[in-house]
Coordinates of C-alpha atoms and ligand atoms in Angstrom, one line a residue:
Chain A
X1 CA 34.4 8.0 -14.4
X2 CA 32.8 7.2 -11.1
X3 CA 29.8 4.8 -10.8
X4 CA 26.4 6.6 -11.0
X5 CA 24.9 7.5 -7.7
X6 CA 22.4 4.9 -6.4
X7 CA 20.0 7.8 -5.6
X8 CA 20.1 11.2 -7.3
X9 CA 17.3 13.7 -7.0
X10 CA 17.4 17.1 -8.7
X11 CA 14.9 19.8 -7.9
X12 CA 12.2 17.4 -7.1
X13 CA 8.9 19.0 -6.2
X14 CA 5.7 17.2 -5.2
X15 CA 2.5 18.9 -4.2
X16 CA -0.5 16.9 -2.9
X17 CA -4.0 18.0 -3.7
X18 CA -4.3 19.1 -0.1
X19 CA -1.0 21.0 -0.1
X20 CA 2.8 20.8 0.1
X21 CA 4.7 17.6 -0.1
X22 CA 8.3 18.5 -1.0
X23 CA 9.8 21.5 -2.7
X24 CA 12.9 21.5 -5.0
X25 CA 14.7 18.6 -3.2
X26 CA 18.3 17.9 -4.4
X27 CA 19.8 14.8 -3.0
X28 CA 22.7 12.4 -3.8
X29 CA 23.4 9.2 -2.0
X30 CA 26.7 7.6 -2.7
X31 CA 27.4 3.9 -3.3
X32 CA 28.0 1.9 -0.1
X33 CA 27.2 4.7 2.3
X34 CA 24.5 4.9 5.0
X35 CA 22.6 8.1 4.4
X36 CA 20.1 9.2 7.0
X37 CA 17.2 11.5 6.1
X38 CA 16.5 13.5 9.2
X39 CA 13.6 15.8 9.8
X40 CA 10.6 16.5 12.1
X41 CA 7.1 15.1 11.4
X42 CA 5.6 16.2 8.2
X43 CA 9.0 17.4 6.8
X44 CA 8.6 15.3 3.6
X45 CA 10.7 12.2 4.3
X46 CA 8.0 9.7 3.4
X47 CA 7.0 11.8 0.4
X48 CA 10.5 11.7 -1.0
X49 CA 10.9 7.9 -0.3
X50 CA 7.6 7.0 -2.0
X51 CA 8.7 9.0 -5.0
X52 CA 11.8 6.7 -5.1
X53 CA 9.6 3.7 -5.2
X54 CA 7.5 5.1 -8.1
X55 CA 4.4 5.0 -5.8
X56 CA 3.8 8.6 -6.3
X57 CA 5.1 10.8 -9.2
X58 CA 6.8 14.1 -8.8
X59 CA 5.4 17.2 -10.4
X60 CA 8.8 18.3 -11.6
X61 CA 12.4 17.5 -11.2
X62 CA 14.5 14.5 -12.1
X63 CA 14.8 11.2 -10.2
X64 CA 17.6 8.8 -11.2
X65 CA 18.6 5.6 -9.5
X66 CA 21.8 3.9 -10.4
X67 CA 22.0 6.4 -13.3
X68 CA 18.7 5.3 -14.8
X69 CA 15.7 7.6 -15.1
X70 CA 13.1 6.2 -12.7
X71 CA 10.2 6.6 -15.1
X72 CA 10.6 3.9 -17.7
X73 CA 12.9 1.8 -15.6
X74 CA 10.8 1.4 -12.6
X75 CA 10.4 -2.4 -12.6
X76 CA 14.1 -3.1 -13.3
X77 CA 15.1 -0.6 -10.6
X78 CA 12.8 -2.0 -8.0
X79 CA 14.5 -5.4 -8.5
X80 CA 17.6 -3.7 -6.9
X81 CA 15.7 -2.1 -4.1
X82 CA 14.5 -3.3 -0.7
X83 CA 11.9 -1.1 0.8
X84 CA 10.4 -0.7 4.3
X85 CA 7.4 1.6 4.3
X86 CA 7.0 4.2 7.0
X87 CA 3.3 3.3 7.5
X88 CA 3.9 -0.4 7.3
X89 CA 0.8 -2.5 6.4
X90 CA 1.1 -6.2 5.8
X91 CA -1.2 -8.9 4.6
X92 CA -2.8 -9.7 7.9
X93 CA -4.3 -13.0 7.0
X94 CA -1.1 -14.5 5.8
X95 CA 1.7 -15.8 8.0
X96 CA 5.1 -14.2 7.8
X97 CA 6.4 -17.2 6.0
X98 CA 3.6 -17.2 3.4
X99 CA 4.0 -13.5 2.7
X100 CA 7.8 -13.6 2.5
X101 CA 7.9 -16.6 0.2
X102 CA 5.3 -15.0 -2.1
X103 CA 7.4 -11.8 -2.3
X104 CA 10.6 -13.8 -2.8
X105 CA 8.9 -15.5 -5.7
X106 CA 7.8 -12.1 -7.2
X107 CA 11.4 -11.0 -6.9
X108 CA 12.6 -14.2 -8.6
X109 CA 14.6 -14.2 -5.5
X110 CA 16.1 -15.8 -2.4
X111 CA 15.2 -19.4 -1.4
X112 CA 13.5 -19.8 2.0
X113 CA 16.7 -20.9 3.6
X114 CA 18.2 -17.4 3.0
X115 CA 15.1 -15.7 4.3
X116 CA 15.0 -18.0 7.4
X117 CA 18.5 -16.8 8.4
X118 CA 17.0 -13.3 8.8
X119 CA 13.8 -14.4 10.5
X120 CA 15.8 -16.5 13.0
X121 CA 18.1 -13.7 13.7
X122 CA 15.1 -11.6 14.6
X123 CA 13.5 -14.5 16.5
X124 CA 10.4 -14.1 14.4
X125 CA 7.4 -16.4 14.6
X126 CA 6.9 -17.2 10.9
X127 CA 3.9 -19.5 11.1
X128 CA 1.4 -17.3 13.0
X129 CA -0.9 -15.1 10.9
X130 CA 0.5 -11.6 10.8
X131 CA -2.6 -10.2 12.5
X132 CA -1.5 -12.1 15.6
X133 CA 1.9 -10.5 15.8
X134 CA 2.9 -7.5 18.0
X135 CA 3.7 -4.2 16.5
X136 CA 7.5 -4.8 16.9
X137 CA 7.2 -8.2 15.3
X138 CA 5.3 -6.8 12.3
X139 CA 8.1 -4.3 11.9
X140 CA 10.5 -7.2 11.9
X141 CA 8.5 -8.9 9.1
X142 CA 8.7 -5.6 7.2
X143 CA 12.5 -5.4 7.7
X144 CA 13.0 -9.0 6.6
X145 CA 10.9 -8.3 3.5
X146 CA 13.1 -5.3 2.7
X147 CA 16.4 -7.0 3.4
X148 CA 15.9 -10.4 1.9
X149 CA 17.9 -11.1 -1.2
X150 CA 20.5 -8.5 -0.2
X151 CA 19.3 -5.7 -2.5
X152 CA 21.9 -3.1 -3.7
X153 CA 19.8 -0.3 -2.3
X154 CA 17.9 -0.4 1.0
X155 CA 15.3 2.3 1.5
X156 CA 14.0 2.2 5.0
X157 CA 11.4 4.7 6.2
X158 CA 11.9 4.9 10.0
X159 CA 13.2 1.3 10.3
X160 CA 13.4 1.2 14.1
X161 CA 10.0 2.6 15.0
X162 CA 8.2 0.3 17.4
X163 CA 11.3 -1.8 18.2
X164 CA 12.8 -2.4 21.6
X165 CA 16.4 -1.3 22.2
X166 CA 17.9 -4.7 21.7
X167 CA 16.2 -5.2 18.3
X168 CA 17.1 -1.6 17.4
X169 CA 20.7 -2.4 18.0
X170 CA 20.3 -5.5 15.9
X171 CA 18.8 -3.5 13.0
X172 CA 21.7 -1.0 13.3
X173 CA 24.2 -3.8 13.0
X174 CA 22.4 -5.2 9.9
X175 CA 22.4 -1.7 8.3
X176 CA 26.1 -1.3 9.0
X177 CA 27.0 -4.7 7.7
X178 CA 24.9 -4.1 4.5
X179 CA 27.0 -1.0 4.0
X180 CA 30.2 -2.8 4.8
X181 CA 29.3 -5.2 2.0
X182 CA 29.1 -2.3 -0.4
X183 CA 25.4 -2.0 -0.4
X184 CA 23.7 1.4 -0.1
X185 CA 21.3 2.4 2.7
X186 CA 18.9 5.3 2.6
X187 CA 17.0 5.6 5.8
X188 CA 14.7 8.2 7.4
X189 CA 14.5 8.9 11.0
X190 CA 13.7 11.7 13.5
X191 CA 15.9 10.2 16.2
X192 CA 19.3 11.8 16.2
X193 CA 21.0 9.3 18.4
X194 CA 20.1 6.6 16.0
X195 CA 21.4 8.6 13.1
X196 CA 24.6 9.4 14.8
X197 CA 25.2 5.7 15.5
X198 CA 24.4 4.3 12.1
X199 CA 24.8 6.9 9.4
X200 CA 27.8 8.2 7.5
X201 CA 26.0 11.3 6.2
X202 CA 22.9 13.1 7.2
X203 CA 20.5 15.1 5.1
X204 CA 18.3 17.4 7.0
X205 CA 14.8 18.3 5.6
X206 CA 12.3 20.6 7.0
X207 CA 9.1 22.0 5.6
X208 CA 9.7 20.1 2.4
X209 CA 13.1 21.6 1.7
X210 CA 16.6 20.2 2.2
X211 CA 18.4 22.4 4.7
X212 CA 21.7 20.8 4.9
X213 CA 23.8 17.6 4.2
X214 CA 26.6 16.8 6.6
X215 CA 28.9 14.1 7.6
X216 CA 28.0 12.7 11.0
X217 CA 31.5 13.4 12.1
X218 CA 31.2 17.0 11.3
X219 CA 27.9 17.2 13.2
X220 CA 29.7 15.8 16.2
X221 CA 32.4 18.4 15.8
X222 CA 29.8 21.1 16.2
X223 CA 28.2 19.3 19.1
X224 CA 27.9 21.0 22.4
X225 CA 29.4 19.3 25.5
X226 CA 28.2 20.3 28.9
X227 CA 31.0 20.4 31.5
X228 CA 30.5 20.7 35.2
X229 CA 33.6 21.7 37.2
X230 CA 34.3 22.3 40.9
X231 CA 37.7 23.6 41.8
X232 CA 39.3 22.8 45.1
X233 CA 38.3 25.3 47.7
X234 CA 35.5 26.6 45.5
X235 CA 37.8 29.0 43.6
X236 CA 36.2 31.0 40.9
X237 CA 37.3 29.9 37.4
X238 CA 39.0 32.1 34.9
X239 CA 37.6 31.5 31.4
X240 CA 39.3 34.2 29.5
X241 CA 41.0 33.0 26.4
X242 CA 39.3 29.6 26.2
X243 CA 37.6 29.4 22.8
X244 CA 34.0 28.0 22.4
X245 CA 33.3 28.1 26.1
X246 CA 30.4 29.9 27.7
X247 CA 29.4 29.7 31.3
X248 CA 26.0 28.9 32.6
X249 CA 24.8 30.0 36.0
X250 CA 26.8 28.2 38.7
X251 CA 25.3 26.4 41.6
X252 CA 27.1 26.6 45.0
X253 CA 30.6 26.4 43.7
X254 CA 29.8 24.0 40.8
X255 CA 30.8 25.8 37.6
X256 CA 28.6 24.8 34.6
X257 CA 30.0 25.3 31.1
X258 CA 28.7 24.8 27.6
X259 CA 31.5 24.0 25.2
X260 CA 31.0 24.1 21.5
X261 CA 33.3 21.8 19.4
X262 CA 36.8 21.0 20.6
X263 CA 37.2 20.3 24.4
X264 CA 41.0 20.5 24.5
X265 CA 41.4 24.2 25.1
X266 CA 39.2 23.9 28.1
X267 CA 41.1 20.9 29.5
X268 CA 44.3 22.9 29.0
X269 CA 42.9 25.7 31.0
X270 CA 41.6 23.4 33.8
X271 CA 45.1 21.9 34.2
X272 CA 46.3 25.2 35.6
X273 CA 44.0 24.7 38.6
X274 CA 43.2 22.0 41.2
X275 CA 40.1 20.2 40.0
X276 CA 37.9 18.6 42.7
X277 CA 35.0 17.4 40.5
X278 CA 34.6 17.1 36.8
X279 CA 31.7 15.8 34.7
X280 CA 31.3 15.9 30.9
X281 CA 28.0 15.1 29.3
X282 CA 27.7 13.5 25.9
X283 CA 27.6 15.7 22.8
X284 CA 24.0 16.5 22.4
X285 CA 23.2 16.1 18.7
X286 CA 19.6 17.2 19.4
X287 CA 21.0 20.6 20.0
X288 CA 23.0 20.7 16.8
X289 CA 20.0 19.5 14.9
X290 CA 17.7 22.1 16.4
X291 CA 20.4 24.6 15.8
X292 CA 20.5 23.8 12.2
X293 CA 16.7 23.7 11.6
X294 CA 16.1 26.9 13.5
X295 CA 19.0 28.8 12.0
X296 CA 21.2 28.6 15.1
X297 CA 18.9 29.8 17.9
X298 CA 18.1 26.6 19.7
X299 CA 21.2 26.2 21.8
X300 CA 21.1 29.8 22.9
X301 CA 17.4 29.5 23.7
X302 CA 18.2 26.5 25.9
X303 CA 21.0 28.5 27.6
X304 CA 18.6 31.4 28.3
X305 CA 16.0 28.9 29.6
X306 CA 18.7 27.7 32.0
X307 CA 19.2 31.3 33.1
X308 CA 15.7 31.9 34.3
Chain B
X1 CA -17.8 -19.9 -0.2
X2 CA -19.8 -18.1 -2.8
X3 CA -19.7 -21.2 -4.9
X4 CA -21.4 -23.1 -2.1
X5 CA -24.0 -20.3 -1.8
X6 CA -24.7 -20.4 -5.5
X7 CA -25.0 -24.2 -5.3
X8 CA -27.5 -24.1 -2.5
X9 CA -29.5 -21.4 -4.2
X10 CA -29.7 -23.5 -7.3
X11 CA -30.9 -26.5 -5.3
X12 CA -33.5 -24.6 -3.4
X13 CA -34.8 -22.9 -6.5
X14 CA -35.1 -26.0 -8.6
X15 CA -36.4 -27.9 -5.6
X16 CA -39.5 -25.6 -5.5
X17 CA -40.2 -26.4 -9.1
X18 CA -42.4 -29.5 -8.6
X19 CA -44.6 -27.5 -6.2
X20 CA -45.2 -24.8 -8.7
X21 CA -45.7 -27.3 -11.6
X22 CA -48.1 -29.3 -9.5
X23 CA -50.1 -26.3 -8.6
X24 CA -51.9 -24.7 -11.6
X25 CA -53.4 -22.0 -9.4
X26 CA -50.0 -20.8 -8.3
X27 CA -48.8 -20.9 -11.8
X28 CA -51.9 -19.0 -13.0
X29 CA -51.5 -16.4 -10.3
X30 CA -48.6 -15.0 -12.3
X31 CA -50.9 -14.4 -15.3
X32 CA -52.8 -11.9 -13.2
X33 CA -49.7 -9.8 -12.7
X34 CA -49.6 -6.6 -14.8
X35 CA -47.6 -6.8 -18.0
X36 CA -44.9 -4.5 -16.6
X37 CA -44.2 -6.7 -13.6
X38 CA -44.1 -9.8 -15.7
X39 CA -41.7 -8.3 -18.0
X40 CA -39.5 -7.0 -15.2
X41 CA -39.2 -10.4 -13.7
X42 CA -39.1 -12.3 -16.9
X43 CA -42.2 -14.2 -16.0
X44 CA -43.7 -16.4 -18.8
X45 CA -44.9 -19.9 -18.3
X46 CA -43.8 -21.1 -15.0
X47 CA -44.8 -24.7 -15.5
X48 CA -42.2 -25.5 -18.2
X49 CA -38.6 -26.0 -17.2
X50 CA -37.4 -23.1 -19.3
X51 CA -40.0 -20.8 -18.2
X52 CA -39.5 -21.6 -14.6
X53 CA -35.7 -21.3 -14.6
X54 CA -35.9 -18.1 -16.7
X55 CA -38.3 -16.4 -14.2
X56 CA -36.9 -17.8 -11.0
X57 CA -33.2 -18.1 -11.6
X58 CA -31.8 -16.3 -14.6
X59 CA -34.0 -13.2 -14.8
X60 CA -32.7 -11.7 -11.6
X61 CA -31.7 -13.8 -8.6
X62 CA -28.6 -15.6 -10.0
X63 CA -27.1 -12.8 -12.0
X64 CA -27.8 -10.4 -9.2
X65 CA -25.9 -12.5 -6.7
X66 CA -23.1 -13.2 -9.0
X67 CA -22.8 -9.5 -10.0
X68 CA -22.7 -8.5 -6.3
X69 CA -19.9 -11.0 -5.7
X70 CA -17.9 -9.7 -8.7
X71 CA -18.5 -6.0 -7.9
X72 CA -17.7 -6.3 -4.2
X73 CA -14.5 -8.2 -4.9
X74 CA -13.5 -6.3 -8.0
X75 CA -13.8 -3.0 -6.1
X76 CA -11.5 -4.3 -3.3
X77 CA -8.8 -5.8 -5.5
X78 CA -6.8 -2.6 -6.0
X79 CA -8.6 0.1 -4.0
X80 CA -8.6 -2.3 -1.0
X81 CA -4.8 -2.7 -1.2
X82 CA -4.6 1.1 -1.1
X83 CA -7.1 1.4 1.7
X84 CA -5.3 -1.1 3.9
X85 CA -1.9 0.3 2.9
X86 CA -0.5 -2.9 1.6
X87 CA 0.0 -1.4 -1.9
X88 CA 3.4 0.0 -0.7
X89 CA 5.0 -3.4 -0.1
X90 CA 3.1 -4.9 -3.0
X91 CA 4.4 -2.4 -5.5
X92 CA 7.9 -2.4 -4.0
X93 CA 8.2 -5.7 -5.8
X94 CA 9.7 -5.7 -9.3
X95 CA 6.3 -6.0 -11.1
X96 CA 4.6 -3.5 -13.3
X97 CA 1.3 -2.0 -12.4
X98 CA -0.3 -3.4 -15.5
X99 CA 0.8 -6.9 -14.5
X100 CA -0.6 -6.5 -11.0
X101 CA -3.9 -5.3 -12.4
X102 CA -4.1 -8.1 -15.0
X103 CA -3.3 -10.8 -12.4
X104 CA -6.0 -9.3 -10.1
X105 CA -8.4 -9.4 -12.9
X106 CA -7.6 -13.0 -13.7
X107 CA -8.2 -13.9 -10.1
X108 CA -11.6 -12.2 -10.3
X109 CA -12.5 -14.1 -13.5
X110 CA -11.5 -17.4 -11.9
X111 CA -13.5 -16.6 -8.8
X112 CA -16.6 -15.8 -10.8
X113 CA -16.3 -18.9 -12.9
X114 CA -16.0 -21.1 -9.7
X115 CA -19.1 -19.4 -8.2
X116 CA -20.9 -19.9 -11.5
X117 CA -19.7 -23.5 -11.4
X118 CA -21.4 -24.0 -8.1
X119 CA -24.6 -22.6 -9.5
X120 CA -24.3 -25.0 -12.5
X121 CA -23.8 -28.1 -10.4
X122 CA -26.7 -27.2 -8.2
X123 CA -29.0 -26.6 -11.2
X124 CA -28.0 -29.8 -12.9
X125 CA -28.7 -31.8 -9.8
X126 CA -32.0 -30.0 -9.3
X127 CA -33.0 -30.5 -12.9
X128 CA -32.2 -34.2 -12.9
X129 CA -34.0 -34.9 -9.6
X130 CA -37.1 -32.9 -10.4
X131 CA -37.3 -34.3 -13.9
X132 CA -37.4 -30.8 -15.5
X133 CA -37.2 -30.8 -19.3
X134 CA -34.5 -28.6 -20.4
X135 CA -31.9 -28.5 -23.2
X136 CA -28.3 -28.6 -21.8
X137 CA -27.2 -26.2 -24.6
X138 CA -29.6 -23.5 -23.4
X139 CA -28.6 -24.0 -19.8
X140 CA -24.9 -23.8 -20.4
X141 CA -25.5 -20.7 -22.6
X142 CA -27.4 -19.0 -19.8
X143 CA -24.8 -19.9 -17.2
X144 CA -22.0 -18.6 -19.4
X145 CA -24.0 -15.4 -20.1
X146 CA -24.5 -14.9 -16.3
X147 CA -20.8 -15.4 -15.6
X148 CA -19.8 -13.0 -18.4
X149 CA -22.3 -10.4 -17.2
X150 CA -20.9 -10.6 -13.7
X151 CA -17.4 -10.3 -15.1
X152 CA -18.4 -7.2 -17.0
X153 CA -19.6 -5.4 -13.9
X154 CA -16.8 -6.9 -11.8
X155 CA -14.3 -5.4 -14.3
X156 CA -16.1 -2.0 -14.1
X157 CA -15.7 -2.1 -10.3
X158 CA -12.0 -3.1 -10.6
X159 CA -11.3 -0.4 -13.1
X160 CA -13.0 2.4 -11.2
X161 CA -11.1 1.2 -8.1
X162 CA -7.8 1.1 -9.9
X163 CA -8.5 4.5 -11.5
X164 CA -9.5 6.3 -8.2
X165 CA -8.3 4.2 -5.3
X166 CA -11.8 4.6 -3.9
X167 CA -13.4 1.4 -3.0
X168 CA -16.9 2.7 -2.2
X169 CA -17.0 4.7 -5.5
X170 CA -15.9 1.6 -7.4
X171 CA -18.6 -0.6 -6.0
X172 CA -21.3 2.0 -6.1
X173 CA -20.7 3.0 -9.7
X174 CA -20.6 -0.6 -10.8
X175 CA -23.8 -1.5 -9.0
X176 CA -25.5 1.6 -10.4
X177 CA -24.5 0.7 -13.9
X178 CA -25.7 -2.9 -13.4
X179 CA -29.1 -1.7 -12.2
X180 CA -29.5 0.6 -15.2
X181 CA -28.4 -2.1 -17.5
X182 CA -31.0 -4.4 -16.0
X183 CA -33.8 -1.9 -16.2
X184 CA -33.1 -1.1 -19.8
X185 CA -33.1 -4.8 -20.7
X186 CA -36.1 -5.8 -18.7
X187 CA -38.4 -2.9 -19.6
X188 CA -37.4 -2.4 -23.3
X189 CA -40.2 -4.6 -24.5
X190 CA -42.7 -2.0 -23.2
X191 CA -41.0 1.3 -23.7
X192 CA -40.0 2.3 -27.2
X193 CA -37.2 4.6 -26.4
X194 CA -35.6 2.0 -24.2
X195 CA -35.8 -0.5 -27.0
X196 CA -33.7 1.8 -29.1
X197 CA -30.9 2.0 -26.5
X198 CA -31.2 -1.6 -25.5
X199 CA -28.0 -2.6 -27.3
X200 CA -26.1 -0.4 -24.9
X201 CA -27.1 -2.7 -22.0
X202 CA -24.7 -5.6 -21.3
X203 CA -27.7 -7.2 -19.5
X204 CA -29.5 -7.3 -22.8
X205 CA -26.6 -9.0 -24.5
X206 CA -26.3 -11.6 -21.7
X207 CA -29.8 -12.5 -20.5
X208 CA -32.1 -10.2 -22.4
X209 CA -31.7 -12.3 -25.5
X210 CA -33.0 -15.4 -23.7
X211 CA -30.0 -17.7 -23.9
X212 CA -32.0 -20.5 -22.1
X213 CA -34.2 -20.8 -25.2
X214 CA -32.0 -19.5 -27.9
X215 CA -28.7 -21.0 -26.9
X216 CA -25.2 -19.6 -27.6
X217 CA -24.9 -16.4 -29.5
X218 CA -21.5 -15.5 -30.6
X219 CA -22.3 -11.9 -31.4
X220 CA -23.8 -11.2 -28.0
X221 CA -21.0 -12.9 -26.2
X222 CA -18.4 -11.1 -28.3
X223 CA -20.0 -7.8 -27.3
X224 CA -19.7 -8.7 -23.6
X225 CA -16.1 -9.8 -24.0
X226 CA -15.3 -6.7 -26.0
X227 CA -16.8 -4.4 -23.3
X228 CA -14.9 -6.2 -20.6
X229 CA -11.7 -5.8 -22.6
X230 CA -12.2 -2.1 -23.2
X231 CA -13.1 -1.3 -19.6
X232 CA -10.1 -3.4 -18.4
X233 CA -7.8 -1.5 -20.7
X234 CA -9.1 1.9 -19.4
X235 CA -8.2 0.5 -15.9
X236 CA -4.7 -0.4 -17.0
X237 CA -4.1 3.1 -18.4
X238 CA -5.6 5.0 -15.5
X239 CA -3.9 2.8 -12.9
X240 CA -0.5 3.4 -14.5
X241 CA -0.7 7.2 -14.4
X242 CA -1.8 7.7 -10.8
X243 CA -0.3 8.4 -7.4
X244 CA -1.0 5.4 -5.2
X245 CA -2.5 5.6 -1.7
X246 CA -2.6 9.4 -1.4
Ligands
ATP1 N1 -1.5 11.6 1.1 C1 -1.2 12.9 1.4 N2 -2.1 13.8 1.0 C2 -1.9 15.1 1.3 N3 -0.9 15.6 1.9 C3 0.1 14.7 2.3 C4 -0.1 13.3 2.1 N4 1.0 12.7 2.6 C5 1.8 13.7 3.1 N5 1.2 14.9 3.0 C6 1.8 16.2 3.4 O1 3.1 16.3 2.9 C7 4.0 16.8 3.9 C8 5.1 15.8 4.0 O2 4.7 14.6 4.6 P1 5.5 13.3 4.8 O3 4.6 12.2 5.1 O4 6.4 13.2 3.6 O5 6.4 13.7 6.1 P2 7.4 12.8 6.9 O6 8.7 13.6 6.9 O7 7.5 11.5 6.4 O8 6.8 12.9 8.4 P3 6.8 11.8 9.5 O9 8.0 12.0 10.3 O10 5.6 12.3 10.4 O11 6.6 10.5 8.9 C9 3.2 17.0 5.1 O12 2.9 18.4 5.2 C10 1.9 16.2 4.9 O13 0.8 16.8 5.5
MG2 MG1 7.0 9.6 7.3

């Protein structure tokens, strides 16, 4: 028998007094993986995450963490969870060091030495009152607070918001290494490039409902590459028989192509001609994503926009 | 901070005592007040130590300030965490909601006791320097009663805040209840139907029974402690059932 899932939601519904939160969400996060929860603003990511922390209670459905029913095991489960809130608020009058040591004490947890390793990695000023820190540095305090003590499950609601690219990279590495050590990471994001760098699987939520769960590798497989080709002498290019390729309007001899999925058939076809110029743009996960949430119309919309 | 304020208040109030005592006209002036006013402000004989402290310190000013402290603070303890959004990282720790509430309540009690301690020190210094005649048993009973009364309304504020997450509602309802309790206790001597419901007023059990003169009363203090416990328990139950910061 396999170990119970660190996170398992079944048909979880939560309505706020003012309206929809989430609707019948099913979700399983496996041990040791980085699972990204992807969705536009207001999709229900924070709602789902706050249910996992027992901050809000679902109207119906079952929430189990590590195989335990959340209600009734809330305290012992939170001992195994590190949480970074999406709308991060800290104790402004305390210094980072004061807040972190207090929380470490509440968790019966790590000595300051272990926490300091994290704050130093982030180059965080720990003695200033938190109200004197910049937004990015507050976010770092929140991240240290979530990651200290190496919890078995990290729940991070938009972990890199407000961080500069260097620190973002640092956070991504920390997330990957947590997962390499066998810990589980559940993070939310609406930035696809981030998700594709850091996650193993992606769950996509929109309007409070789970739309799809995919491996990031599969998503890449469906990604669209944009290829610009110029043949020697400006010859027209014969596309017949090349799968997944559609041509966009060409500009003075530069043939522009959109290729869905595998590039190899196109490369094979190109080899038959003399290529003067060739450019391939990165797979655009944004397009795959919008494809998914709009039921497959985004990429074609974009193509037709290019037409006009 | 509040302890220093209460200390200063006590010094100033007792410091004025020699002036009043040495001025029979001023003391008599109060006799011309209508009965209702005198009852409302607990005015009896201002020239004795007990009468003076009862009227000027324990009838309204000291309990009012201490209650305001307890209510403002109590209302902020939980509802303020939600308002500022810190409840998310607080409750991410492996601690139960009841424990959080209990620890917040303990902090409130300690704070009120410290502020009441400031008042006590100020009063004792004032009493000794002005040569006021006063039994220490009565004084400590009145101080304890004042502290307990503030804790009652501070707990109301904490509980309403924990049950609703609404700081303004918590503070407002606790203050409203305190005002009602005060009026019932102060006016009961003149209004018959108020006298009948007087036992419902915590103010009556604390200061309405004149602890300065009559000293410790186990029954009345037990009522105050019981009310605090019951209100606190309501808070624990309500806080545990609720969505936080929505
Ligand atoms: N406290 C609340 N009261 C009422 N409605 C809420 C509350 N919080 C969220 N909602 C509603 O629930 C839905 C889901 O919101 P949620 O915050 O979970 O989205 P999200 O995916 O985290 O969005 P974002 O990317 O903007 O953080 C939204 O329609 C939102 O308006
Ligand atoms: Mg959110």
